[in-house]
Tab-separated table of C-alpha atoms in Angstrom:
chain	number	residue	atom	x	y	z
A	1	MET	CA	53.364	55.140	69.255
A	2	THR	CA	54.557	56.793	72.481
A	3	ILE	CA	58.204	57.362	73.311
A	4	GLY	CA	57.933	54.736	76.060
A	5	SER	CA	56.699	52.029	73.709
A	6	LEU	CA	59.323	53.029	71.103
A	7	LEU	CA	62.075	52.611	73.700
A	8	GLU	CA	60.673	49.217	74.733
A	9	THR	CA	60.535	48.139	71.075
A	10	LEU	CA	64.177	49.149	70.674
A	11	GLU	CA	65.169	47.123	73.741
A	12	ALA	CA	63.232	44.093	72.465
A	13	SER	CA	64.840	44.294	68.999
A	14	ALA	CA	67.283	41.587	67.930
A	15	ALA	CA	70.210	44.047	68.111
A	16	GLY	CA	69.261	45.328	71.574
A	17	THR	CA	68.774	41.811	72.924
A	18	TRP	CA	72.084	40.633	71.444
A	19	VAL	CA	74.045	43.472	73.076
A	20	ARG	CA	72.329	42.992	76.450
A	21	GLU	CA	72.144	39.208	76.719
A	22	SER	CA	74.886	37.569	74.654
A	23	THR	CA	78.181	36.629	76.282
A	24	TRP	CA	80.381	38.976	74.263
A	25	GLY	CA	77.909	41.421	72.668
A	26	PHE	CA	78.217	44.179	75.250
A	27	ALA	CA	82.019	43.867	75.495
A	28	ILE	CA	82.486	43.964	71.699
A	29	VAL	CA	80.196	46.980	71.270
A	30	VAL	CA	81.712	48.928	74.189
A	31	GLY	CA	85.227	48.132	72.920
A	32	GLY	CA	84.255	49.403	69.457
A	33	HIS	CA	82.702	52.512	70.998
A	34	ILE	CA	85.890	53.331	72.914
A	35	LEU	CA	88.086	52.689	69.845
A	36	GLY	CA	85.813	54.849	67.677
A	37	LEU	CA	85.951	57.599	70.275
A	38	ALA	CA	89.742	57.443	70.490
A	39	LEU	CA	90.116	57.575	66.708
A	40	SER	CA	87.556	60.345	66.120
A	41	VAL	CA	88.250	62.677	69.037
A	42	GLY	CA	91.985	61.895	69.062
A	43	VAL	CA	92.452	62.795	65.375
A	44	LEU	CA	89.976	65.705	65.414
A	45	ALA	CA	92.034	67.214	68.253
A	46	TRP	CA	94.941	67.667	65.811
A	47	PHE	CA	92.789	69.679	63.418
A	48	ASP	CA	91.522	71.734	66.381
A	49	LEU	CA	95.103	72.353	67.510
A	50	ARG	CA	95.958	73.526	63.977
A	51	LEU	CA	93.016	75.966	64.134
A	52	LEU	CA	94.325	77.195	67.485
A	53	GLY	CA	97.768	77.761	65.918
A	54	VAL	CA	99.382	75.292	68.306
A	55	GLY	CA	100.129	72.145	66.259
A	56	VAL	CA	101.439	71.325	62.757
A	57	THR	CA	101.491	75.048	61.942
A	58	GLY	CA	103.703	74.429	58.884
A	59	VAL	CA	100.861	72.728	56.975
A	60	PRO	CA	97.917	74.669	55.444
A	61	VAL	CA	94.679	74.293	57.441
A	62	SER	CA	92.811	72.941	54.384
A	63	ARG	CA	95.391	70.205	53.910
A	64	VAL	CA	95.310	69.136	57.566
A	65	PHE	CA	91.525	68.882	57.227
A	66	ARG	CA	91.635	66.937	53.958
A	67	ARG	CA	94.303	64.474	55.076
A	68	LEU	CA	93.302	63.789	58.670
A	69	MET	CA	89.545	64.143	58.797
A	70	PRO	CA	88.676	60.984	56.789
A	71	TRP	CA	90.234	59.038	59.695
A	72	ALA	CA	88.244	61.037	62.216
A	73	PHE	CA	85.045	60.498	60.180
A	74	GLY	CA	85.729	56.731	60.188
A	75	GLY	CA	86.055	56.899	63.978
A	76	PHE	CA	82.838	58.928	64.264
A	77	ALA	CA	80.968	56.361	62.141
A	78	LEU	CA	82.161	53.522	64.410
A	79	MET	CA	81.379	55.539	67.554
A	80	PHE	CA	77.849	56.454	66.417
A	81	ALA	CA	77.005	52.935	65.181
A	82	THR	CA	78.125	51.316	68.453
A	83	GLY	CA	76.522	54.132	70.475
A	84	LEU	CA	73.178	53.427	68.792
A	85	LEU	CA	73.532	49.709	69.580
A	86	LEU	CA	74.256	50.497	73.242
A	87	PHE	CA	71.265	52.838	73.346
A	88	ALA	CA	69.032	50.158	71.798
A	89	ALA	CA	70.087	47.683	74.501
A	90	TYR	CA	69.334	50.011	77.431
A	91	ALA	CA	66.946	52.558	75.883
A	92	THR	CA	64.490	52.809	78.810
A	93	ASP	CA	67.327	53.398	81.310
A	94	ALA	CA	69.315	55.757	79.066
A	95	TYR	CA	66.500	58.011	77.885
A	96	PRO	CA	65.631	59.549	81.304
A	97	ASN	CA	69.289	59.694	82.443
A	98	PRO	CA	70.244	63.403	82.857
A	99	TRP	CA	73.884	62.754	81.878
A	100	PHE	CA	72.732	61.149	78.627
A	101	ARG	CA	70.645	64.222	77.837
A	102	LEU	CA	73.542	66.548	78.650
A	103	LYS	CA	75.793	64.391	76.448
A	104	LEU	CA	73.345	64.737	73.537
A	105	ILE	CA	73.251	68.532	74.074
A	106	ALA	CA	77.080	68.691	74.085
A	107	MET	CA	77.231	66.562	70.893
A	108	THR	CA	74.663	68.774	69.190
A	109	ALA	CA	76.634	71.870	70.235
A	110	ALA	CA	79.844	70.296	68.845
A	111	GLY	CA	78.034	69.570	65.564
A	112	GLY	CA	76.673	73.145	65.462
A	113	ASN	CA	80.147	74.541	66.100
A	114	ALA	CA	81.582	72.465	63.215
A	115	LEU	CA	78.737	73.545	60.918
A	116	ALA	CA	79.229	77.228	61.796
A	117	TYR	CA	82.961	76.889	61.088
A	118	HIS	CA	82.371	75.318	57.651
A	119	LEU	CA	79.518	77.626	56.640
A	120	ILE	CA	80.873	80.938	57.945
A	121	THR	CA	84.523	80.965	59.082
A	122	GLU	CA	85.820	78.739	56.282
A	123	ARG	CA	84.513	81.136	53.610
A	124	THR	CA	87.592	83.303	54.145
A	125	LEU	CA	89.983	80.325	54.394
A	126	ALA	CA	91.974	81.345	51.296
A	127	ARG	CA	93.174	84.438	53.197
A	128	TRP	CA	94.572	82.572	56.232
A	129	ASP	CA	95.019	78.959	55.059
A	130	ARG	CA	98.809	79.111	55.447
A	131	ALA	CA	98.901	81.433	58.474
A	132	ALA	CA	100.567	79.857	61.522
A	133	THR	CA	97.969	81.562	63.702
A	134	PRO	CA	94.459	81.561	62.165
A	135	PRO	CA	91.987	84.425	62.886
A	136	PRO	CA	90.074	84.613	66.198
A	137	ALA	CA	86.887	83.008	64.758
A	138	ALA	CA	88.840	79.919	63.640
A	139	ARG	CA	90.694	79.720	66.968
A	140	LEU	CA	87.376	79.985	68.793
A	141	ALA	CA	85.975	77.105	66.701
A	142	GLY	CA	89.050	74.958	67.501
A	143	GLY	CA	88.905	75.734	71.229
A	144	LEU	CA	85.154	75.108	71.419
A	145	SER	CA	85.520	71.811	69.571
A	146	LEU	CA	88.198	70.590	72.001
A	147	GLY	CA	86.155	71.634	75.039
A	148	LEU	CA	82.851	70.244	73.765
A	149	TRP	CA	84.238	66.838	72.754
A	150	ALA	CA	86.077	66.535	76.098
A	151	SER	CA	82.692	67.273	77.735
A	152	VAL	CA	81.034	64.556	75.626
A	153	VAL	CA	83.591	62.021	76.909
A	154	LEU	CA	83.195	63.125	80.546
A	155	LEU	CA	79.382	63.101	80.318
A	156	GLY	CA	79.484	59.661	78.678
A	157	ARG	CA	81.444	58.289	81.619
A	158	ALA	CA	79.094	59.977	84.104
A	159	MET	CA	76.194	58.333	82.248
A	160	ALA	CA	77.819	54.894	82.422
A	161	TYR	CA	78.532	55.194	86.163
A	162	THR	CA	74.951	56.229	86.966
A	163	MET	CA	73.318	53.554	84.778
A	164	PHE	CA	75.189	50.320	85.509
B	1	MET	CA	100.787	46.519	100.751
B	2	LEU	CA	97.820	46.368	98.340
B	3	TYR	CA	95.399	46.284	101.296
B	4	TRP	CA	97.251	49.246	102.804
B	5	LEU	CA	96.860	51.112	99.475
B	6	GLU	CA	93.131	50.345	99.474
B	7	ALA	CA	92.835	51.841	102.977
B	8	THR	CA	94.626	55.127	102.178
B	9	ALA	CA	92.651	58.367	102.429
B	10	ALA	CA	92.861	58.851	98.625
B	11	ALA	CA	91.501	55.356	97.935
B	12	VAL	CA	88.640	55.809	100.410
B	13	ALA	CA	87.772	59.231	98.963
B	14	ILE	CA	87.669	57.820	95.412
B	15	ARG	CA	85.693	54.719	96.439
B	16	ASP	CA	83.103	56.798	98.303
B	17	SER	CA	82.565	59.376	95.566
B	18	LEU	CA	80.842	58.426	92.325
B	19	PRO	CA	81.441	61.891	90.749
B	20	VAL	CA	85.196	61.667	91.457
B	21	THR	CA	85.346	58.135	90.029
B	22	ALA	CA	83.408	59.196	86.910
B	23	LEU	CA	85.632	62.284	86.475
B	24	LEU	CA	88.810	60.199	86.774
B	25	SER	CA	87.398	57.657	84.332
B	26	GLY	CA	86.521	60.417	81.844
B	27	LEU	CA	90.023	61.915	82.073
B	28	HIS	CA	91.441	58.387	81.656
B	29	VAL	CA	89.540	57.993	78.365
B	30	ILE	CA	90.521	61.508	77.177
B	31	GLY	CA	94.208	60.691	77.804
B	32	MET	CA	93.789	57.469	75.818
B	33	ALA	CA	92.072	59.319	72.945
B	34	VAL	CA	94.918	61.873	72.817
B	35	SER	CA	97.456	59.028	72.659
B	36	VAL	CA	95.647	57.093	69.916
B	37	GLY	CA	95.115	60.280	67.857
B	38	ALA	CA	98.814	61.116	68.132
B	39	VAL	CA	99.825	57.619	66.978
B	40	VAL	CA	97.494	57.912	63.966
B	41	VAL	CA	99.062	61.267	62.985
B	42	MET	CA	102.608	59.929	63.440
B	43	THR	CA	101.842	56.784	61.456
B	44	LEU	CA	100.237	58.673	58.552
B	45	ARG	CA	103.130	61.139	58.339
B	46	SER	CA	105.748	58.450	58.695
B	47	ALA	CA	104.122	56.326	55.974
B	48	GLY	CA	103.936	59.409	53.725
B	49	LEU	CA	100.131	59.214	53.607
B	50	ALA	CA	99.384	62.619	55.133
B	51	LEU	CA	100.940	65.986	56.021
B	52	HIS	CA	103.964	65.267	53.817
B	53	ASP	CA	104.378	68.999	53.133
B	54	ALA	CA	105.385	69.463	56.764
B	55	PRO	CA	108.929	68.721	57.927
B	56	ILE	CA	108.768	65.224	59.396
B	57	ARG	CA	110.253	66.367	62.696
B	58	GLY	CA	107.598	69.086	62.833
B	59	VAL	CA	104.925	66.374	62.992
B	60	ILE	CA	106.650	63.454	64.737
B	61	ASP	CA	108.040	65.456	67.677
B	62	PRO	CA	104.811	67.215	68.778
B	63	ALA	CA	102.771	64.059	68.106
B	64	SER	CA	105.160	62.002	70.210
B	65	ARG	CA	104.858	64.575	73.015
B	66	GLY	CA	101.064	64.352	72.631
B	67	LEU	CA	101.220	60.563	72.836
B	68	LEU	CA	103.350	60.571	75.983
B	69	GLY	CA	101.279	63.401	77.550
B	70	GLY	CA	98.057	61.474	76.897
B	71	ALA	CA	99.630	58.284	78.243
B	72	ALA	CA	100.799	60.143	81.381
B	73	LEU	CA	97.249	61.458	81.975
B	74	SER	CA	95.817	57.963	81.455
B	75	LEU	CA	98.438	56.378	83.720
B	76	THR	CA	97.927	58.893	86.548
B	77	THR	CA	94.135	58.655	86.481
B	78	GLY	CA	94.340	54.872	85.942
B	79	LEU	CA	96.466	54.444	89.092
B	80	LEU	CA	93.973	56.533	91.076
B	81	LEU	CA	91.070	54.446	89.710
B	82	VAL	CA	92.804	51.182	90.640
B	83	LEU	CA	93.783	52.380	94.141
B	84	PRO	CA	90.460	51.474	95.844
B	85	ARG	CA	90.475	47.979	94.302
B	86	ALA	CA	94.217	47.291	94.042
B	87	SER	CA	94.131	43.722	95.428
B	88	GLY	CA	91.378	42.658	93.009
B	89	ALA	CA	92.985	44.412	90.040
B	90	VAL	CA	96.354	42.653	90.261
B	91	GLU	CA	94.579	39.282	90.149
B	92	ASN	CA	92.380	40.246	87.182
B	93	PRO	CA	93.746	38.625	83.968
B	94	TYR	CA	92.580	41.528	81.767
B	95	PHE	CA	94.325	44.052	84.031
B	96	GLN	CA	97.518	41.960	83.975
B	97	ARG	CA	97.426	41.744	80.161
B	98	LYS	CA	96.674	45.449	79.865
B	99	MET	CA	99.679	46.391	82.031
B	100	LEU	CA	101.928	43.989	80.113
B	101	LEU	CA	100.755	45.348	76.763
B	102	LEU	CA	101.114	48.941	78.008
B	103	ALA	CA	104.754	48.242	78.901
B	104	VAL	CA	105.295	46.695	75.437
B	105	ALA	CA	103.565	49.668	73.729
B	106	VAL	CA	105.681	52.254	75.586
B	107	ALA	CA	108.904	50.310	74.910
B	108	PHE	CA	108.010	49.754	71.223
B	109	HIS	CA	107.176	53.437	70.777
B	110	LEU	CA	110.210	54.896	72.546
B	111	LEU	CA	112.848	52.362	71.504
B	112	LEU	CA	111.747	51.585	67.954
B	113	PHE	CA	109.020	53.645	66.285
B	114	ARG	CA	109.968	57.025	67.774
B	115	ARG	CA	113.571	56.553	66.608
B	116	LEU	CA	112.824	55.205	63.135
B	117	ALA	CA	109.730	57.273	62.267
B	118	PRO	CA	111.715	60.308	60.990
B	119	ARG	CA	113.136	58.109	58.177
B	120	ALA	CA	109.638	58.033	56.644
B	121	SER	CA	109.406	54.838	54.606
B	122	ARG	CA	107.008	51.970	54.009
B	123	VAL	CA	108.706	50.087	56.858
B	124	THR	CA	108.103	52.918	59.335
B	125	GLY	CA	104.489	53.029	58.135
B	126	TRP	CA	104.126	49.363	59.134
B	127	LEU	CA	105.880	50.042	62.440
B	128	GLY	CA	103.344	52.829	62.993
B	129	ALA	CA	100.503	50.418	62.273
B	130	ILE	CA	101.928	48.031	64.907
B	131	ASP	CA	102.259	50.976	67.332
B	132	LEU	CA	98.589	51.842	66.701
B	133	LEU	CA	97.523	48.212	67.163
B	134	LEU	CA	99.370	48.035	70.493
B	135	TRP	CA	97.801	51.255	71.864
B	136	GLY	CA	94.361	50.270	70.564
B	137	SER	CA	94.691	46.861	72.234
B	138	VAL	CA	95.613	48.547	75.539
B	139	ALA	CA	92.381	50.570	75.245
B	140	VAL	CA	90.251	47.482	74.497
B	141	LEU	CA	91.805	45.448	77.341
B	142	GLY	CA	91.144	48.375	79.700
B	143	CYS	CA	87.535	48.237	78.612
B	144	MET	CA	87.380	44.460	79.230
B	145	TYR	CA	88.897	44.904	82.694
B	146	THR	CA	86.241	47.495	83.599
B	147	LEU	CA	83.470	45.175	82.408
B	148	VAL	CA	84.816	42.183	84.336
B	149	GLU	CA	85.166	44.341	87.475
């Protein structure tokens, strides 16, 4: 199966057709996508600010992560589920769109940055968990996360304006 | 006056430039995300569900500043986005409801939740949930307005 036929199959699926052709499908899915984005990126920003030593500096980094991130993960789940539905509805238009590809690259980079933080930087967390200003590697991870997720939002809007 | 606004140099520049419109729209969404994130943090702290080791003022005050900063960014970019289509926007029912709900959300936050949140109780947790519902509804109505446009 070629990529082209896979994209056409996605568009012809029941989910893709519902989003594209029903009266409220597109509006409901886009609304959910925006809410998921606001919840995920909006809450994640507070953990990033803690890593930067700018916000809620009185609370250990590990506790900010444990208490806030489940909400951000809920938002990410909603954002990804609705994003997949939107992609299914307009797969053949989205796939070649350069802004969509840049958005995927920015998302992958954000995921890589989070993975690097958890696998490498977090190993020494016990030493700086309560520090108001975390070490440079943690601050770099927080700054990169903020910048990359802001880029994802901007690229998503650029994609929408060049597709519809 | 709305037609005059639509003919201003700023409105024409925004209308004629897709990159500028997309950039403003992206910043509009970022401002909204900052606001919603701040309300979530305030609500969780106020309800005693998260960050309870931090002094309540140490969470509520910066989060409230974050909320108002995000709302200011959204409002500024939103006004610029509406400028080229001001006459159509004021007649759009979703835009009207969004503006009304935005006014209610700002008033509710500043006059009620922001003042009571430092008391940290179950009641303030519910007030926070209402605050979150109001800001989330503003975001969804904004989305509906864009789709109808």
